[in-house]
PDB file of C-alpha atoms in Angstrom:
ATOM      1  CA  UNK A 252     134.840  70.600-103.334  1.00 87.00           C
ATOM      2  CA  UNK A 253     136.345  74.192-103.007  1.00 91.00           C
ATOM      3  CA  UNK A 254     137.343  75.459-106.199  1.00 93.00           C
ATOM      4  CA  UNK A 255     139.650  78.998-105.799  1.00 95.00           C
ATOM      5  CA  UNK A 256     139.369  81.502-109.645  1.00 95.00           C
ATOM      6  CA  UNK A 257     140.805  84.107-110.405  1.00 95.00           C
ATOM      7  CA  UNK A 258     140.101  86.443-112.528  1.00 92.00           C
ATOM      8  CA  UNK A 259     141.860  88.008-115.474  1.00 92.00           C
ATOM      9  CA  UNK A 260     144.585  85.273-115.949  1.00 93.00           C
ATOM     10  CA  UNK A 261     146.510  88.351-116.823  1.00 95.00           C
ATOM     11  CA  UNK A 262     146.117  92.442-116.812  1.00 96.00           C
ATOM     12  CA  UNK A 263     148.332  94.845-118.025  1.00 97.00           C
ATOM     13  CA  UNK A 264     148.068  98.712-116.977  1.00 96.00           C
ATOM     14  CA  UNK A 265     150.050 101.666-117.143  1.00 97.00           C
ATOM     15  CA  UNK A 266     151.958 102.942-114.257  1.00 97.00           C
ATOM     16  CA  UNK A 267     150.086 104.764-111.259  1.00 97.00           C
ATOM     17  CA  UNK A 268     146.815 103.520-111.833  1.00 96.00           C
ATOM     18  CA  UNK A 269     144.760 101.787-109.097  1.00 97.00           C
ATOM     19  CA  UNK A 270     143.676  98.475-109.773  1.00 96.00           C
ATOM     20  CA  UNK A 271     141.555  95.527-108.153  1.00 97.00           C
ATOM     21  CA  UNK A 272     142.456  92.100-108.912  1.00 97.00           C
ATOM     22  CA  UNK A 273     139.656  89.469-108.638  1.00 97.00           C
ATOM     23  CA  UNK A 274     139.309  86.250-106.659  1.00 98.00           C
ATOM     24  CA  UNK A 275     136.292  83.856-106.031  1.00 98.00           C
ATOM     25  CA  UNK A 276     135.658  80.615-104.253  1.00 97.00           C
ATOM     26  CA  UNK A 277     132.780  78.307-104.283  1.00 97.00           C
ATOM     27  CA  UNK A 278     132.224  77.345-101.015  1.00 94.00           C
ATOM     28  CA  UNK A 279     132.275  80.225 -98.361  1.00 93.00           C
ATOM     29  CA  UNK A 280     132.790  78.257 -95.173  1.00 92.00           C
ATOM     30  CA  UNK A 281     136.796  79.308 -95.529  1.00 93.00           C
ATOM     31  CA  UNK A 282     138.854  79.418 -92.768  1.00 92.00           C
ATOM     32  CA  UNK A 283     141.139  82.387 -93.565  1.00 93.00           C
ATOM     33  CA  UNK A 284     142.203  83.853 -97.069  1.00 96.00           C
ATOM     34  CA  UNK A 285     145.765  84.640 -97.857  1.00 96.00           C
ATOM     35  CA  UNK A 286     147.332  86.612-101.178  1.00 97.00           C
ATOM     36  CA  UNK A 287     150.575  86.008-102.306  1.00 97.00           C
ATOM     37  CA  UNK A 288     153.102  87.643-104.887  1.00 97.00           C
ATOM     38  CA  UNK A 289     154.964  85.577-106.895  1.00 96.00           C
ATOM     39  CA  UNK A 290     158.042  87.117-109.465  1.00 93.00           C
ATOM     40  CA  UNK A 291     159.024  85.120-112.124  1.00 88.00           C
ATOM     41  CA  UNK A 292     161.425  81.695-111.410  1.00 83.00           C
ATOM     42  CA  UNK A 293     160.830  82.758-107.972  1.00 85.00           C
ATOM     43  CA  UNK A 294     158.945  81.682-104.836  1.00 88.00           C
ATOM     44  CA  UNK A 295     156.172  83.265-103.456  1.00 93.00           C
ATOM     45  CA  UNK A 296     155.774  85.855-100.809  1.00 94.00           C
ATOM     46  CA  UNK A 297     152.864  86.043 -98.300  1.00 94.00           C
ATOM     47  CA  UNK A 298     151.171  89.480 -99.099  1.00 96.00           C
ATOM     48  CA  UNK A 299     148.420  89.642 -96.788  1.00 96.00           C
ATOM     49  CA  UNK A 300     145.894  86.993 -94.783  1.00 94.00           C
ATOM     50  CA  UNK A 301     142.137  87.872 -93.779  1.00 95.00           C
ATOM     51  CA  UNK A 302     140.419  86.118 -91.027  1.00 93.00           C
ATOM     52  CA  UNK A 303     137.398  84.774 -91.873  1.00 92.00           C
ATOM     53  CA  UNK A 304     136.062  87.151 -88.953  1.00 92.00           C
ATOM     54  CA  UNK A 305     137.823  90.097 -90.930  1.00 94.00           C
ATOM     55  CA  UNK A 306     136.234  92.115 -93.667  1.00 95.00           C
ATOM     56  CA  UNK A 307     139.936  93.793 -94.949  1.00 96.00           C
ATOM     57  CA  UNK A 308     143.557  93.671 -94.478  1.00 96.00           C
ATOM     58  CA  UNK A 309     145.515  96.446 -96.118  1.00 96.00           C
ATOM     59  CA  UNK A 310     149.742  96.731 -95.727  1.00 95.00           C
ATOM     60  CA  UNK A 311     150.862  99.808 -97.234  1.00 96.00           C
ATOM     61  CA  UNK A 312     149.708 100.213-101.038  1.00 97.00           C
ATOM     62  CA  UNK A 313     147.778  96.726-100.674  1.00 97.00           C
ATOM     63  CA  UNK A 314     143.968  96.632 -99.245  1.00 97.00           C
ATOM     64  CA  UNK A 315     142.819  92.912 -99.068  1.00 97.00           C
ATOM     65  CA  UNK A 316     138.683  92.712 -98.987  1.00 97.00           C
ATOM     66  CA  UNK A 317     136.450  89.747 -98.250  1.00 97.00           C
ATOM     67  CA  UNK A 318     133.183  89.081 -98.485  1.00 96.00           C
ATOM     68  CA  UNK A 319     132.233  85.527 -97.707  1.00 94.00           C
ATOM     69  CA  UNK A 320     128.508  85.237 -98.330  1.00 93.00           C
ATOM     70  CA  UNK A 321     129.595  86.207-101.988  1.00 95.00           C
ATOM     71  CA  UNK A 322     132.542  83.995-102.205  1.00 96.00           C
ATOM     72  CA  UNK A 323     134.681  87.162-103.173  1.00 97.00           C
ATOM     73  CA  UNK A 324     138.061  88.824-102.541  1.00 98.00           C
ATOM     74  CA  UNK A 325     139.615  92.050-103.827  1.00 98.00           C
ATOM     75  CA  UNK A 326     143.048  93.002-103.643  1.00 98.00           C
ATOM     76  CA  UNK A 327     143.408  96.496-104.302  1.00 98.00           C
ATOM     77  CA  UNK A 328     146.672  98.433-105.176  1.00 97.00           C
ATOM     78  CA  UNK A 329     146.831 101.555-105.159  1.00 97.00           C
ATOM     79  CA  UNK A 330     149.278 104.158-107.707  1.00 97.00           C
ATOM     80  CA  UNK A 331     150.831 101.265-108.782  1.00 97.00           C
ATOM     81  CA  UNK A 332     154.464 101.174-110.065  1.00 97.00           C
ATOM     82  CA  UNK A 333     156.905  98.522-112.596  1.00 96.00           C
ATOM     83  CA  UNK A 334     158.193  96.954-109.311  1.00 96.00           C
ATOM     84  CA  UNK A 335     154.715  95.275-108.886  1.00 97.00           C
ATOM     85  CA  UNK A 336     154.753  93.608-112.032  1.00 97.00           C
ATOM     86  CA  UNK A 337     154.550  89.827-110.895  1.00 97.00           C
ATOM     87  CA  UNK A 338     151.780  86.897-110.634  1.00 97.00           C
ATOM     88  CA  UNK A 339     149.608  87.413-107.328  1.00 98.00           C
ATOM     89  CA  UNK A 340     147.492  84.337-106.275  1.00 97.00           C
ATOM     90  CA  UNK A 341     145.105  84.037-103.667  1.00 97.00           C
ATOM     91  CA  UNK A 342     145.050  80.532-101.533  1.00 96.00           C
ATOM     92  CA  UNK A 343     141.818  79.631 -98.876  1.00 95.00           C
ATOM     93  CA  UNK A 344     142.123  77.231 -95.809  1.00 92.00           C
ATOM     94  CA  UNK A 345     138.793  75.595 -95.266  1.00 89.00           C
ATOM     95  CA  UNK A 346     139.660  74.627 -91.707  1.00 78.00           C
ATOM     96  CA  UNK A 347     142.319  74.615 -88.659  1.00 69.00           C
ATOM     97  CA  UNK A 348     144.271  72.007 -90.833  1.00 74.00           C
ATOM     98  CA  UNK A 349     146.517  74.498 -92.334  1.00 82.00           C
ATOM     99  CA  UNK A 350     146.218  73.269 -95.866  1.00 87.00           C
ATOM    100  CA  UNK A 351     145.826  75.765 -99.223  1.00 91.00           C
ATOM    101  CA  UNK A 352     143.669  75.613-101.570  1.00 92.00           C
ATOM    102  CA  UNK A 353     144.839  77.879-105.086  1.00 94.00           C
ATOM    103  CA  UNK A 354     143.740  79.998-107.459  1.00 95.00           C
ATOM    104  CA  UNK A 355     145.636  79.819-110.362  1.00 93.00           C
ATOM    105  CA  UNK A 356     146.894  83.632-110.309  1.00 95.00           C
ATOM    106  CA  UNK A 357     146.950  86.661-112.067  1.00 96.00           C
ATOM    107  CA  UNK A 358     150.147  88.035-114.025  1.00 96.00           C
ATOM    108  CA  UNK A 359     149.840  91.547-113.690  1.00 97.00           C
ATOM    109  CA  UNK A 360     151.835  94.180-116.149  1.00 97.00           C
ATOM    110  CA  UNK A 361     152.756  97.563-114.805  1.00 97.00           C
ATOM    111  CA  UNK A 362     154.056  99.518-117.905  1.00 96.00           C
ATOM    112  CA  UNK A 363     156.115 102.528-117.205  1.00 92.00           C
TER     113      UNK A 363
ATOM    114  CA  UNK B 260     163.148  87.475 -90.614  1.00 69.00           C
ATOM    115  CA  UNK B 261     161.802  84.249 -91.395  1.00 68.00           C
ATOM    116  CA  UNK B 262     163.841  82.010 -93.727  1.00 89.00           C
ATOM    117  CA  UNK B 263     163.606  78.939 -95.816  1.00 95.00           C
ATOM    118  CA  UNK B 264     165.893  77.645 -97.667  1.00 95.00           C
ATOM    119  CA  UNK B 265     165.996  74.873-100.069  1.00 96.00           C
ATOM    120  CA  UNK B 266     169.269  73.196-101.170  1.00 90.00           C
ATOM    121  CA  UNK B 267     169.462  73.494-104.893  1.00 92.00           C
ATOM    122  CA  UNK B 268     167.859  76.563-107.339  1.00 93.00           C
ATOM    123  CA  UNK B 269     167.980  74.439-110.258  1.00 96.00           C
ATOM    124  CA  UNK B 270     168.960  70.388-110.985  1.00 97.00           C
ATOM    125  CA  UNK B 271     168.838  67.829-113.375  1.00 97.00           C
ATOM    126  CA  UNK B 272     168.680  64.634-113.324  1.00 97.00           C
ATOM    127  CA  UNK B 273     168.657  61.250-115.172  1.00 98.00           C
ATOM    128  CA  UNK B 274     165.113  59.351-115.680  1.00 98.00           C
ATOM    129  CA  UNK B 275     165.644  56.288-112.467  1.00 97.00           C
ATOM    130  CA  UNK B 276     167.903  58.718-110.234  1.00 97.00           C
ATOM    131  CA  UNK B 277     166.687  58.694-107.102  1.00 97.00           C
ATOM    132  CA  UNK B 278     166.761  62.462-106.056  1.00 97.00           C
ATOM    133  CA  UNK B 279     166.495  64.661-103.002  1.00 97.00           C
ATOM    134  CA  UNK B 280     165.076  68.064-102.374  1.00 98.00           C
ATOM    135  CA  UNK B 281     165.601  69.604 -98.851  1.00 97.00           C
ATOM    136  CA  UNK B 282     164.355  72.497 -97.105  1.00 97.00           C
ATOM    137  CA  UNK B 283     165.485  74.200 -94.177  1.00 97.00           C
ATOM    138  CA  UNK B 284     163.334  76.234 -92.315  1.00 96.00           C
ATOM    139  CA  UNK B 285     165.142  78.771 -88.906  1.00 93.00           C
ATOM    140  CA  UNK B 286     162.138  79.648 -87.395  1.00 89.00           C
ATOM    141  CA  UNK B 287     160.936  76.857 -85.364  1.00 91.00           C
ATOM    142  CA  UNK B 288     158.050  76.315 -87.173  1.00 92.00           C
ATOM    143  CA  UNK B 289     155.109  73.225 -86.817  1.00 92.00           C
ATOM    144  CA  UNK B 290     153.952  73.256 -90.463  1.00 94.00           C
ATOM    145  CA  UNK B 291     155.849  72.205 -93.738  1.00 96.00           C
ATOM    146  CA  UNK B 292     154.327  71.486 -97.233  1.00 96.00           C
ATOM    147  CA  UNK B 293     156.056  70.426-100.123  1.00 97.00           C
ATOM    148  CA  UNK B 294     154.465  71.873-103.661  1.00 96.00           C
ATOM    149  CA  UNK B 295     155.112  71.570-107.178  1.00 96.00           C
ATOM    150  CA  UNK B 296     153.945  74.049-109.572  1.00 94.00           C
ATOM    151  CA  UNK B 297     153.323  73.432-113.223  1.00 92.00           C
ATOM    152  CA  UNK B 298     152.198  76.021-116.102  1.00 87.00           C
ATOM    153  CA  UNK B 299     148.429  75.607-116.347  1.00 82.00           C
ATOM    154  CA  UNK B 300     147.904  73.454-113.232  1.00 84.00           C
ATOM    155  CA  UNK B 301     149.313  76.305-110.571  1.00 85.00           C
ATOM    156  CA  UNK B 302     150.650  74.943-107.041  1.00 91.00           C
ATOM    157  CA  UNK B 303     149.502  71.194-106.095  1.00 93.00           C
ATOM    158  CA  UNK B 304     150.452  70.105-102.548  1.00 94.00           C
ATOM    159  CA  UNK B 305     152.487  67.006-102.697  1.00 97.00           C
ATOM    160  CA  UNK B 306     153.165  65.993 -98.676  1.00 96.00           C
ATOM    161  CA  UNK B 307     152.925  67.871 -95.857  1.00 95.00           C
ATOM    162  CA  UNK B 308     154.130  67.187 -91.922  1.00 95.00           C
ATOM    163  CA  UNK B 309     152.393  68.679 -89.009  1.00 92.00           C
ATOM    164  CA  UNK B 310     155.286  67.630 -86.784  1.00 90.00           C
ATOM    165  CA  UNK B 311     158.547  66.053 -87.129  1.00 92.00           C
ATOM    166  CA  UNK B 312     158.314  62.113 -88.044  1.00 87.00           C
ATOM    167  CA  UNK B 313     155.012  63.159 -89.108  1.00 90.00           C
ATOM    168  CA  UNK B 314     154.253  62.930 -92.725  1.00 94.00           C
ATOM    169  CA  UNK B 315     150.511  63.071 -94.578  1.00 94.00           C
ATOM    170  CA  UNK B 316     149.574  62.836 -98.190  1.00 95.00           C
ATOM    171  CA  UNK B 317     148.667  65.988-100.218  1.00 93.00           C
ATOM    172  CA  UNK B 318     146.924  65.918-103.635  1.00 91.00           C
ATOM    173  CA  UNK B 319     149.208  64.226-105.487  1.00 95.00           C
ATOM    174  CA  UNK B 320     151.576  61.962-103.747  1.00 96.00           C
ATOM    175  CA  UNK B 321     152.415  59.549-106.288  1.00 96.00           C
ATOM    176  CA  UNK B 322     155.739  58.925-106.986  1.00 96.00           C
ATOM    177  CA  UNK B 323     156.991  60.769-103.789  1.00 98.00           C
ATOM    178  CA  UNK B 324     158.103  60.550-100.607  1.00 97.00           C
ATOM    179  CA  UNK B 325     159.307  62.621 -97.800  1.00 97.00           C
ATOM    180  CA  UNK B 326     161.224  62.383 -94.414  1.00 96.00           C
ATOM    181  CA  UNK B 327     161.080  64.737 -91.353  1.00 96.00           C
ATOM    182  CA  UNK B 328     163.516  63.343 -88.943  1.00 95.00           C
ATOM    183  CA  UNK B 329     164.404  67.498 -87.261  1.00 95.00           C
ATOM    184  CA  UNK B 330     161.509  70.044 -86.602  1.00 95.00           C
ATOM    185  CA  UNK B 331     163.612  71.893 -89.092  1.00 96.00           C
ATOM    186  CA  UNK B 332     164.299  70.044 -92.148  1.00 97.00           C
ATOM    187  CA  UNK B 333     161.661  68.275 -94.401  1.00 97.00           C
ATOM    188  CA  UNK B 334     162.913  66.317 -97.672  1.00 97.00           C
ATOM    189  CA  UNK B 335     161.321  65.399-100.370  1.00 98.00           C
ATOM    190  CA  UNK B 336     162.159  62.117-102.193  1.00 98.00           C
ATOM    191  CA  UNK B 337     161.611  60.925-105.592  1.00 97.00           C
ATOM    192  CA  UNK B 338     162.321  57.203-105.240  1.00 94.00           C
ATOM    193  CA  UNK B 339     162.798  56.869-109.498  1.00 97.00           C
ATOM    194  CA  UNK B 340     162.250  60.162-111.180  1.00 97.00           C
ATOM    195  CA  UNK B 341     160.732  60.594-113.930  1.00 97.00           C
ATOM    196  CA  UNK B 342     160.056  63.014-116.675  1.00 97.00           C
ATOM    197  CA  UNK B 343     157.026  64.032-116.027  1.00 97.00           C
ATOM    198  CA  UNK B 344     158.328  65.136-112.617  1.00 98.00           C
ATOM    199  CA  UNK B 345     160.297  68.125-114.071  1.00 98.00           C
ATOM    200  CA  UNK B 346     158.607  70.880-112.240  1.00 97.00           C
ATOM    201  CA  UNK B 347     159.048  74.008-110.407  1.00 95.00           C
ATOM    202  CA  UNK B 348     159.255  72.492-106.388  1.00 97.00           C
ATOM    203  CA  UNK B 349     158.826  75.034-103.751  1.00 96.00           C
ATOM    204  CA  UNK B 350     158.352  74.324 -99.876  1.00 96.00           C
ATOM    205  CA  UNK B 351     156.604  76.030 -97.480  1.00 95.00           C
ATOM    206  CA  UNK B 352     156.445  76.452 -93.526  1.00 95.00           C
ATOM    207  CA  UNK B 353     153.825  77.765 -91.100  1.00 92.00           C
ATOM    208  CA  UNK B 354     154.082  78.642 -87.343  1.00 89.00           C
ATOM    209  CA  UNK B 355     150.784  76.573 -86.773  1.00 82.00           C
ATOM    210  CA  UNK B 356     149.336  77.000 -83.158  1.00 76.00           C
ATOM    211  CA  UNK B 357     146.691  79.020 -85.106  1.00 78.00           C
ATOM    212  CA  UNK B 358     149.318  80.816 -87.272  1.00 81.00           C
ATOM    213  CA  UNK B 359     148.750  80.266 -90.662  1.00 84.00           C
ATOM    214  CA  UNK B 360     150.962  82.188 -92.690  1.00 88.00           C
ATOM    215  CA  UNK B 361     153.084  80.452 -95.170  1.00 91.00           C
ATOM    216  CA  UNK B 362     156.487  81.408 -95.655  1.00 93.00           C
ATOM    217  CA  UNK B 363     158.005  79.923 -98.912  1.00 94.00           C
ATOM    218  CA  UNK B 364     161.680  78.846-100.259  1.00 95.00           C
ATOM    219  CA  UNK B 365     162.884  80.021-103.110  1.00 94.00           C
ATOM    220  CA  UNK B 366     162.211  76.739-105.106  1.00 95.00           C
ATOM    221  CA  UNK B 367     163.888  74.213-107.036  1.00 96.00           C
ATOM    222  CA  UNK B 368     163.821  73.832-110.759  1.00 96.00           C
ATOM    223  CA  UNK B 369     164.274  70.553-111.342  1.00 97.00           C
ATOM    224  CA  UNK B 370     164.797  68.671-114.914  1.00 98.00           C
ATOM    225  CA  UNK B 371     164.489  64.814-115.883  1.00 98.00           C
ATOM    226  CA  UNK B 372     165.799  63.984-118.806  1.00 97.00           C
TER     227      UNK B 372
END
């Protein structure tokens, strides 16, 4: 059975560092990997999604990494602000059936 | 842009109400999911529908039920609510046709008491 962790639960840096958050998965036949933002009360936003074909994804400050032998994403942010304070998990798809499978996130602190 | 929308930001609720949760999606997608999330547990898939009158159970189905009668609209139905249903519900939709992006509503708060 896949099982999606992330790790830290929770990170707290000042502002304009660069900083990699951490996410593994136990079974590396995955079908695609997506990272998603998610502010507080709110729902969540799709950040980026790597093929299983793909090696990175990056969307302006964001750089999405995979490496599926290793069961291993990054997602890198670079000179990061306050604004990007919020919880970012990272969801797999095993398959073409569309279907998620979580991590349980990381709450990430951007002091000013 | 897409959008989904889901009919109430927060609710509450009597224990035995029967309660609805909709979700509205504008961009003609296949794919909806309905989640609840839960400090601790993170998101757990409750129902998703592939198409419309299509329905199929997710990890935890129990106590649910959903209806997809429009390609756009997917409720989800607690028949007798209980307490331990007072969650944070969000719903999702994907393209599909090998698009696999979800797009998520804003979510529902919802309190039994």
């Amino acid at each position: 059975k896949q099982e999606v962790t992330q790790i830290p639960a929770a990170l707290s840096v000042p502002e304009g560092e660069n900083l990699v958050l951490n996410c593994s998965f136990t079974d590396s036949a995955i079908y695609n990997l997506q990272w998603f933002r998610q502010d507080p009360g709110k729902g969540l936003t799709s950040l980026l999604l790597i093929q299983s074909s793909q090696r990175e994804q990056t969307s302006g400050r964001l750089n999405a990494s995979l490496d599926k032998s290793s069961g291993r994403s990054t997602l890198y942010i670079a000179a990061s602000q306050p604004g990007d304070s919020a919880t970012y998990l990272c969801a797999v798809t095993m398959d073409s059936n569309y279907q998620l499978i979580w991590g349980a996130g990381t709450k990430l602190i951007i002091k000013p | 842009d897409v959008k989904v929308t889901q009919s109430s930001r927060y609710l509450v609720k009597r224990t035995g109400e029967k309660v609805f949760l909709e979700c509205v999606q504008d961009m003609d997608h296949e794919n909806m999911f309905w989640y609840r999330q839960d400090p601790g547990l993170g998101l757990r898939l409750i129902y998703f529908s592939y198409d419309v009158k299509m329905k199929e159970k997710g990890d935890i189905p129990e106590g649910y039920s959903v209806s997809r009668e429009k390609k756009e609209r997917f409720s989800l139905i607690l028949e007798s609510a209980s307490t331990n249903q007072t969650s944070m519900y969000l719903c999702a939709s994907t393209p599909g046709v090998g698009s696999y992006e979800q797009y998520f509503g804003p979510g529902t708060r919802l309190t039994v008491t």
